[in-house]
Amino acid sequence: MSDTSNMDVFNHEAFSGHEQVVFCQDETTGLKAIIAIHSTALGPAAGGCRMWHYRDNSSALNDALRLSKGMSYKNAMAGLSLGGGKAVIIGDAKTGKSEELFRSFGRFVNGLGGQYITAEDVGISVSDMEVVSQETPHVAGLNSGLAASGDPSPFTARGTFNGIRAAVKHQLGKDSVAGLTVAVQGLGHVGWHLCKELHTAGARLIVADINEDAVRHAVKEFGAKAVSCDEILFAEADVVAPCALGAILNETSIPKLKTTIIAGAANNQLEKDTDGMLLRDHKILYAPDYVINAGGIINVAAEIDGKYDRKWVDQKVAAIYDVLLDIFKRADREQDATSTISDLIAQEKIAQASQAGRSGKTERSGAKKDIVA
C-alpha cells in the first residue's frame, strides 16, 4: 500500500480496543483488503465486507476500524453471542470484481480460523459471498447451504422501520408513521426495502441517491419526491433516514438540519462522538445507528447458529423498537446523548463478557444465546 506513512495503526484514534487488524494483499488477483477484529469477548467477530473506491488507504483503515467497533456494539446491543469485526476491500465495486479476487479474500478469512465471520455489505452481493464461501466456511448471508437465508437487507430495513416507529413514538407521541414525511438518503438494498416498509405504512417519502434509475423507480413506485444528494439531509421532514455512507452528522451539517428525528440504517453516522450531544442540544432525537440497523446481523446470527429460525429472527428484529425506547428514556433521564447511553450499555456488556472469559466462566452455546443487559 502506497501511503503507509499515514497508517500508524497502534496510535490511530479508532484503533482503541481492537484485538487484531489484518492487511491482506494478493498481487496476482489485485486484492487489497483490511480485516479488523475489534472484540471476540462475546463470540467470534462477525461483520460484513464492503468494497469501496477509497480516497486513500488511510481512509480504508479508518473505515474498517470504525465499522468493526460498531459491529461489536451492534452485536452486544442485539443480545447476540458474537463479537465485532469488519472487512473492506479497496477497489471499485463496478469494475474491480473477479472470482479470483473473492476467492483470494476467502483464503485470508479462512486463515483466521473462524475468529472472523464475513458477509455482504456495501458494494458486495450475495453472489460475491458465494464465491468467498468456496474458500472458507466462515461466511454468512448466502443463498445456498443448510441454514442459508439470503440477502439480510430486508431484515435491516425492517429493524430500521421499527426504530423509526420508536423514535416517532418518543419524539412526536405518535403510534404510526402514516401521514409523516420521511427523507431517505440512499436507495441501495436497505434504503429501497425501507422505502417499501414506509410507503406501505402510509408515510410520504423524499428520496435521493447517486443512482438516478433508483430514484426514478422510487418516484414511480412510491410516489416519492426526488431531491438532489446535496439536499436530502436538509429536507424538511418529520424523520431523516440516512441509508448511505457515514460521517454525515457533524458540527457543520447538524445546525442545518430541518428535522427533529434522525433514524436511518447507515453505519457510523456521527463524524465524532461529541456530535451525539450536539444533536441533543439542537433538540434532535438520534437513533444510534448500530442499534437501529441490527436487523441484518440478527438474521445472519441465526444462519451462523446453523439452525435458522425465522420466528426467532422476527422477534429479535421487533425488539429493536423496545431497545431504542429504553435508550431514549434513559438519555432523557440522564440528560445525555442517546449515542453515549448506547455506547455505555454496549461497553458494559462487552466488559462483563471479557471478565467472565478471564474467569473461565464463559459459556458459548451458539450465536443465538441472548446476553442479559
Coordinates of C-alpha atoms in Angstrom, one line a residue:
M1 CA 0.0 0.0 0.0
S2 CA 1.4 3.3 -1.0
D3 CA 0.5 5.6 1.9
T4 CA 1.7 3.5 4.9
S5 CA 3.2 6.6 6.4
N6 CA -0.3 7.7 7.3
M7 CA -1.3 4.3 8.8
D8 CA 0.2 4.2 12.3
V9 CA -2.3 1.6 13.4
F10 CA -1.5 1.4 17.1
N11 CA -1.8 5.2 17.6
H12 CA -4.9 5.5 15.3
E13 CA -7.7 7.2 17.2
A14 CA -10.1 4.4 16.0
F15 CA -7.8 1.5 17.0
S16 CA -8.5 1.6 20.7
G17 CA -9.8 -1.7 21.9
H18 CA -9.1 -3.7 18.7
E19 CA -7.7 -7.2 19.1
Q20 CA -6.4 -7.7 15.6
V21 CA -6.0 -5.9 12.3
V22 CA -5.0 -7.9 9.2
F23 CA -3.7 -6.3 6.0
C24 CA -4.3 -8.6 3.0
Q25 CA -2.6 -8.3 -0.4
D26 CA -2.5 -10.6 -3.3
E27 CA -0.6 -9.2 -6.3
T28 CA -1.9 -12.0 -8.6
T29 CA -5.6 -11.1 -8.1
G30 CA -5.1 -7.4 -7.2
L31 CA -6.7 -7.9 -3.8
K32 CA -6.0 -5.2 -1.2
A33 CA -8.1 -5.6 1.9
I34 CA -8.2 -4.9 5.6
I35 CA -9.9 -7.2 8.2
A36 CA -10.4 -5.5 11.5
I37 CA -11.4 -7.6 14.6
H38 CA -12.5 -5.3 17.4
S39 CA -13.6 -7.8 20.0
T40 CA -14.3 -11.5 20.4
A41 CA -15.4 -11.3 24.1
L42 CA -18.9 -12.3 23.2
G43 CA -18.0 -14.7 20.5
P44 CA -16.4 -14.9 17.0
A45 CA -16.2 -11.5 15.4
A46 CA -19.0 -11.1 12.8
G47 CA -19.5 -8.3 10.3
G48 CA -19.8 -7.7 6.6
C49 CA -17.3 -7.0 3.9
R50 CA -17.6 -3.8 1.8
M51 CA -15.9 -2.9 -1.4
W52 CA -15.3 0.7 -2.0
H53 CA -13.1 3.0 -4.0
Y54 CA -11.5 4.8 -1.1
R55 CA -9.8 8.2 -1.4
D56 CA -6.6 6.6 0.0
N57 CA -5.5 3.6 2.1
S58 CA -5.8 5.6 5.4
S59 CA -9.5 6.2 4.7
A60 CA -9.9 2.5 4.2
L61 CA -8.2 1.7 7.5
N62 CA -10.3 4.3 9.3
D63 CA -13.5 2.8 7.8
A64 CA -12.5 -0.7 8.8
L65 CA -11.7 0.3 12.4
R66 CA -14.8 2.4 12.9
L67 CA -17.1 -0.2 11.4
S68 CA -15.6 -3.2 13.3
K69 CA -16.1 -1.3 16.6
G70 CA -19.6 -0.5 15.6
M71 CA -20.2 -4.2 15.0
S72 CA -19.0 -5.1 18.5
Y73 CA -21.5 -2.6 19.9
K74 CA -24.3 -3.7 17.5
N75 CA -24.0 -7.4 18.3
A76 CA -23.8 -6.6 22.0
M77 CA -26.9 -4.4 21.9
A78 CA -28.8 -7.0 19.9
G79 CA -28.1 -9.6 22.5
L80 CA -26.0 -11.9 20.3
S81 CA -23.1 -14.2 21.2
L82 CA -21.0 -12.5 18.5
G83 CA -18.1 -10.2 18.7
G84 CA -17.4 -7.4 16.2
G85 CA -15.3 -7.3 13.0
K86 CA -15.4 -5.8 9.6
A87 CA -13.6 -6.1 6.3
V88 CA -13.0 -3.7 3.5
I89 CA -11.8 -4.4 0.0
I90 CA -10.1 -1.5 -1.6
G91 CA -11.4 -1.1 -5.2
D92 CA -14.2 -0.1 -7.5
A93 CA -17.2 -2.5 -7.0
K94 CA -18.4 -1.8 -10.5
T95 CA -15.1 -2.6 -12.3
G96 CA -12.8 -4.4 -9.9
K97 CA -14.6 -7.6 -9.1
S98 CA -13.4 -11.1 -10.2
E99 CA -13.9 -14.6 -9.0
E100 CA -10.2 -14.9 -8.3
L101 CA -10.2 -11.7 -6.1
F102 CA -13.1 -13.0 -4.0
R103 CA -11.5 -16.5 -3.7
S104 CA -8.3 -14.8 -2.5
F105 CA -10.2 -12.8 0.1
G106 CA -11.9 -16.1 1.2
R107 CA -8.5 -17.6 1.8
F108 CA -7.5 -14.7 4.0
V109 CA -10.7 -15.1 6.0
N110 CA -10.1 -18.8 6.3
G111 CA -6.6 -18.2 7.6
L112 CA -8.2 -16.5 10.7
G113 CA -9.6 -19.9 11.8
G114 CA -13.1 -18.7 12.5
Q115 CA -12.2 -15.7 14.5
Y116 CA -13.9 -13.6 11.8
I117 CA -17.2 -14.4 10.0
T118 CA -17.9 -12.3 6.9
A119 CA -21.0 -11.4 5.0
E120 CA -22.1 -8.9 2.3
D121 CA -22.1 -5.1 2.8
V122 CA -21.8 -2.0 0.6
G123 CA -20.6 -3.0 -2.8
I124 CA -20.8 -6.7 -2.2
S125 CA -23.6 -9.1 -3.3
V126 CA -24.8 -12.4 -2.1
S127 CA -23.3 -14.0 -5.2
D128 CA -19.9 -12.4 -4.3
M129 CA -20.1 -14.1 -0.9
E130 CA -21.0 -17.4 -2.6
V131 CA -17.6 -17.2 -4.3
V132 CA -15.9 -16.4 -1.0
S133 CA -17.6 -19.4 0.5
Q134 CA -15.7 -21.7 -1.9
E135 CA -12.6 -21.0 0.1
T136 CA -13.9 -20.7 3.7
P137 CA -16.9 -21.9 5.7
H138 CA -16.8 -18.7 7.7
V139 CA -19.3 -16.8 5.6
A140 CA -23.0 -15.9 6.2
G141 CA -25.8 -14.3 4.2
L142 CA -25.7 -17.0 1.5
N143 CA -28.4 -18.3 -0.8
S144 CA -27.2 -21.9 -0.5
G145 CA -26.3 -24.2 2.4
L146 CA -28.1 -25.8 5.3
A147 CA -29.1 -22.6 7.1
A148 CA -28.7 -20.1 4.3
S149 CA -31.2 -17.2 4.4
G150 CA -30.0 -15.0 1.6
D151 CA -29.8 -11.2 1.5
P152 CA -30.1 -9.8 5.0
S153 CA -31.1 -6.3 3.7
P154 CA -34.8 -6.7 4.2
F155 CA -34.2 -7.5 7.9
T156 CA -32.0 -4.5 8.3
A157 CA -34.8 -2.4 6.7
R158 CA -37.5 -3.9 8.9
G159 CA -35.4 -3.2 12.0
T160 CA -34.8 0.4 10.9
F161 CA -38.5 0.8 10.3
N162 CA -39.2 -0.4 13.8
G163 CA -36.6 2.0 15.1
I164 CA -38.3 4.9 13.2
R165 CA -41.5 3.9 14.8
A166 CA -39.9 4.0 18.3
A167 CA -38.4 7.5 17.6
V168 CA -41.7 8.8 16.3
K169 CA -43.4 7.5 19.4
H170 CA -40.9 9.1 21.8
Q171 CA -40.4 12.4 20.0
L172 CA -43.8 13.0 18.4
G173 CA -46.1 11.0 20.5
K174 CA -47.5 9.1 17.5
D175 CA -48.1 5.4 17.2
S176 CA -47.8 5.4 13.4
V177 CA -45.8 6.9 10.6
A178 CA -48.9 7.4 8.5
G179 CA -49.0 10.9 7.1
L180 CA -45.5 11.7 8.2
T181 CA -42.8 12.8 5.8
V182 CA -39.6 10.7 5.8
A183 CA -36.5 11.7 3.8
V184 CA -34.5 8.6 2.9
Q185 CA -30.9 9.2 1.9
G186 CA -29.7 6.3 -0.2
L187 CA -31.7 3.8 -2.2
G188 CA -29.4 0.7 -2.0
H189 CA -30.7 -2.6 -0.9
V190 CA -31.6 -1.4 2.6
G191 CA -32.8 2.0 1.6
W192 CA -35.1 0.5 -1.0
H193 CA -36.7 -2.0 1.3
L194 CA -37.1 0.7 4.0
C195 CA -39.0 2.8 1.5
K196 CA -41.3 -0.1 0.8
E197 CA -42.0 -0.5 4.5
L198 CA -42.6 3.2 5.0
H199 CA -44.8 3.5 1.9
T200 CA -46.9 0.6 3.0
A201 CA -47.3 2.2 6.4
G202 CA -48.6 5.4 4.8
A203 CA -45.6 7.7 5.1
R204 CA -44.8 10.3 2.5
L205 CA -41.3 9.9 1.0
I206 CA -38.5 12.2 -0.1
V207 CA -35.6 10.3 -1.7
A208 CA -32.1 10.9 -3.1
D209 CA -29.4 8.6 -4.5
I210 CA -26.4 8.8 -6.9
N211 CA -28.2 6.1 -8.9
E212 CA -30.7 8.1 -11.0
D213 CA -32.5 5.0 -12.1
A214 CA -33.2 4.0 -8.5
V215 CA -34.6 7.5 -7.8
R216 CA -36.9 7.4 -10.9
H217 CA -38.1 4.0 -9.8
A218 CA -38.9 5.2 -6.2
V219 CA -40.8 8.2 -7.6
K220 CA -42.9 5.8 -9.8
E221 CA -43.3 3.0 -7.2
F222 CA -43.8 5.0 -4.0
G223 CA -44.9 8.5 -5.3
A224 CA -41.7 9.8 -3.7
K225 CA -40.4 13.3 -4.2
A226 CA -36.9 13.3 -5.6
V227 CA -34.3 15.8 -4.4
S228 CA -30.5 16.0 -5.0
C229 CA -28.0 14.2 -2.9
D230 CA -26.9 17.6 -1.5
E231 CA -30.4 18.5 -0.4
I232 CA -31.7 15.3 1.1
L233 CA -30.1 15.5 4.5
F234 CA -31.5 19.0 5.0
A235 CA -35.0 18.3 3.7
E236 CA -38.0 19.5 5.7
A237 CA -39.2 16.2 7.1
D238 CA -40.5 14.6 10.3
V239 CA -37.7 12.0 10.0
V240 CA -34.5 11.9 8.1
A241 CA -33.2 8.4 7.5
P242 CA -29.6 8.2 6.4
C243 CA -29.1 4.9 4.5
A244 CA -25.9 5.6 2.6
L245 CA -22.3 6.1 3.9
G246 CA -21.3 7.5 7.3
A247 CA -19.8 10.6 9.0
I248 CA -22.6 12.8 7.7
L249 CA -23.6 14.3 11.0
N250 CA -21.1 16.9 12.3
E251 CA -20.7 20.4 13.5
T252 CA -21.3 21.7 10.0
S253 CA -24.3 19.7 9.0
I254 CA -26.2 19.4 12.3
P255 CA -27.2 23.1 12.6
K256 CA -28.7 22.9 9.1
L257 CA -31.0 20.0 9.8
K258 CA -34.7 20.7 9.4
T259 CA -36.0 17.6 11.3
T260 CA -36.3 16.5 14.9
I261 CA -35.5 12.8 14.3
I262 CA -32.5 11.2 12.7
A263 CA -33.2 7.4 12.3
G264 CA -31.6 5.5 9.5
A265 CA -29.6 2.4 8.6
A266 CA -26.2 3.9 7.6
N267 CA -23.2 2.9 9.8
N268 CA -21.1 5.5 11.7
Q269 CA -23.4 8.4 11.1
L270 CA -21.7 10.6 13.6
E271 CA -18.4 12.1 12.5
K272 CA -17.2 12.5 16.1
D273 CA -18.5 11.1 19.4
T274 CA -19.3 14.7 20.5
D275 CA -21.8 15.0 17.6
G276 CA -24.3 13.0 19.6
M277 CA -24.6 15.7 22.2
L278 CA -24.7 18.4 19.5
L279 CA -27.8 16.7 18.1
R280 CA -29.4 16.7 21.6
D281 CA -28.5 20.4 22.0
H282 CA -30.4 21.0 18.8
K283 CA -33.4 19.0 20.1
I284 CA -32.9 16.3 17.5
L285 CA -33.6 12.7 18.6
Y286 CA -30.9 10.4 17.3
A287 CA -31.4 6.6 17.0
P288 CA -27.9 5.2 17.4
D289 CA -27.1 3.6 14.1
Y290 CA -25.7 0.3 15.3
V291 CA -28.9 -0.3 17.3
I292 CA -31.4 0.6 14.7
N293 CA -29.7 -1.2 11.9
A294 CA -29.1 -4.5 13.7
G295 CA -31.8 -6.5 11.8
G296 CA -29.3 -7.8 9.2
I297 CA -26.8 -9.2 11.7
I298 CA -29.6 -10.7 13.7
N299 CA -30.7 -12.6 10.6
V300 CA -27.0 -13.5 9.9
A301 CA -26.6 -14.7 13.5
A302 CA -29.4 -17.2 13.1
E303 CA -27.7 -18.5 10.0
I304 CA -24.3 -18.8 11.8
D305 CA -26.0 -20.8 14.5
G306 CA -26.7 -23.5 11.9
K307 CA -30.4 -23.9 12.7
Y308 CA -32.1 -21.0 11.0
D309 CA -35.2 -19.9 13.0
R310 CA -37.3 -17.3 11.2
K311 CA -39.6 -16.8 14.2
W312 CA -36.6 -16.0 16.5
V313 CA -35.3 -13.6 13.9
D314 CA -38.6 -11.7 13.6
Q315 CA -38.9 -11.5 17.4
K316 CA -35.4 -10.1 17.8
V317 CA -35.9 -7.6 15.0
A318 CA -39.2 -6.5 16.5
A319 CA -37.4 -5.9 19.9
I320 CA -35.3 -3.1 18.3
Y321 CA -38.3 -0.9 19.0
D322 CA -38.2 -1.5 22.7
V323 CA -34.4 -1.3 23.0
L324 CA -34.4 2.1 21.4
L325 CA -37.3 3.4 23.5
D326 CA -35.3 2.4 26.6
I327 CA -32.2 4.3 25.3
F328 CA -34.3 7.4 24.5
K329 CA -35.9 7.4 28.0
R330 CA -32.5 6.9 29.8
A331 CA -30.9 9.6 27.8
D332 CA -33.7 12.0 28.8
R333 CA -33.4 11.0 32.5
E334 CA -29.6 11.5 32.5
Q335 CA -29.7 14.5 30.1
D336 CA -27.1 12.8 27.9
A337 CA -26.8 11.9 24.2
T338 CA -28.5 8.8 23.0
S339 CA -25.3 7.7 21.4
T340 CA -23.4 8.0 24.7
I341 CA -26.0 6.0 26.6
S342 CA -25.9 3.2 23.9
D343 CA -22.1 3.1 24.0
L344 CA -22.1 2.8 27.7
I345 CA -24.6 -0.1 27.7
A346 CA -22.6 -1.9 24.9
Q347 CA -19.3 -1.4 26.7
E348 CA -20.8 -2.8 29.9
K349 CA -22.0 -6.0 28.1
I350 CA -18.6 -6.5 26.4
A351 CA -16.7 -5.8 29.6
Q352 CA -18.8 -8.3 31.5
A353 CA -18.2 -11.0 28.9
S354 CA -14.5 -10.3 28.9
Q355 CA -14.4 -10.6 32.7
A356 CA -16.3 -13.9 32.5
G357 CA -13.9 -15.2 29.9
R358 CA -10.9 -14.3 32.0
S359 CA -12.5 -16.1 35.0
G360 CA -13.2 -19.2 32.9
K361 CA -16.9 -18.8 33.3
T362 CA -17.9 -18.0 29.7
E363 CA -20.5 -20.4 28.2
R364 CA -21.0 -20.1 24.5
S365 CA -23.7 -22.2 23.0
G366 CA -24.0 -20.5 19.6
A367 CA -24.8 -17.1 18.2
K368 CA -28.4 -17.1 19.3
K369 CA -27.8 -17.1 23.0
D370 CA -29.1 -13.9 24.5
I371 CA -26.8 -11.8 26.6
V372 CA -28.7 -10.3 29.6
A373 CA -28.3 -6.5 29.9

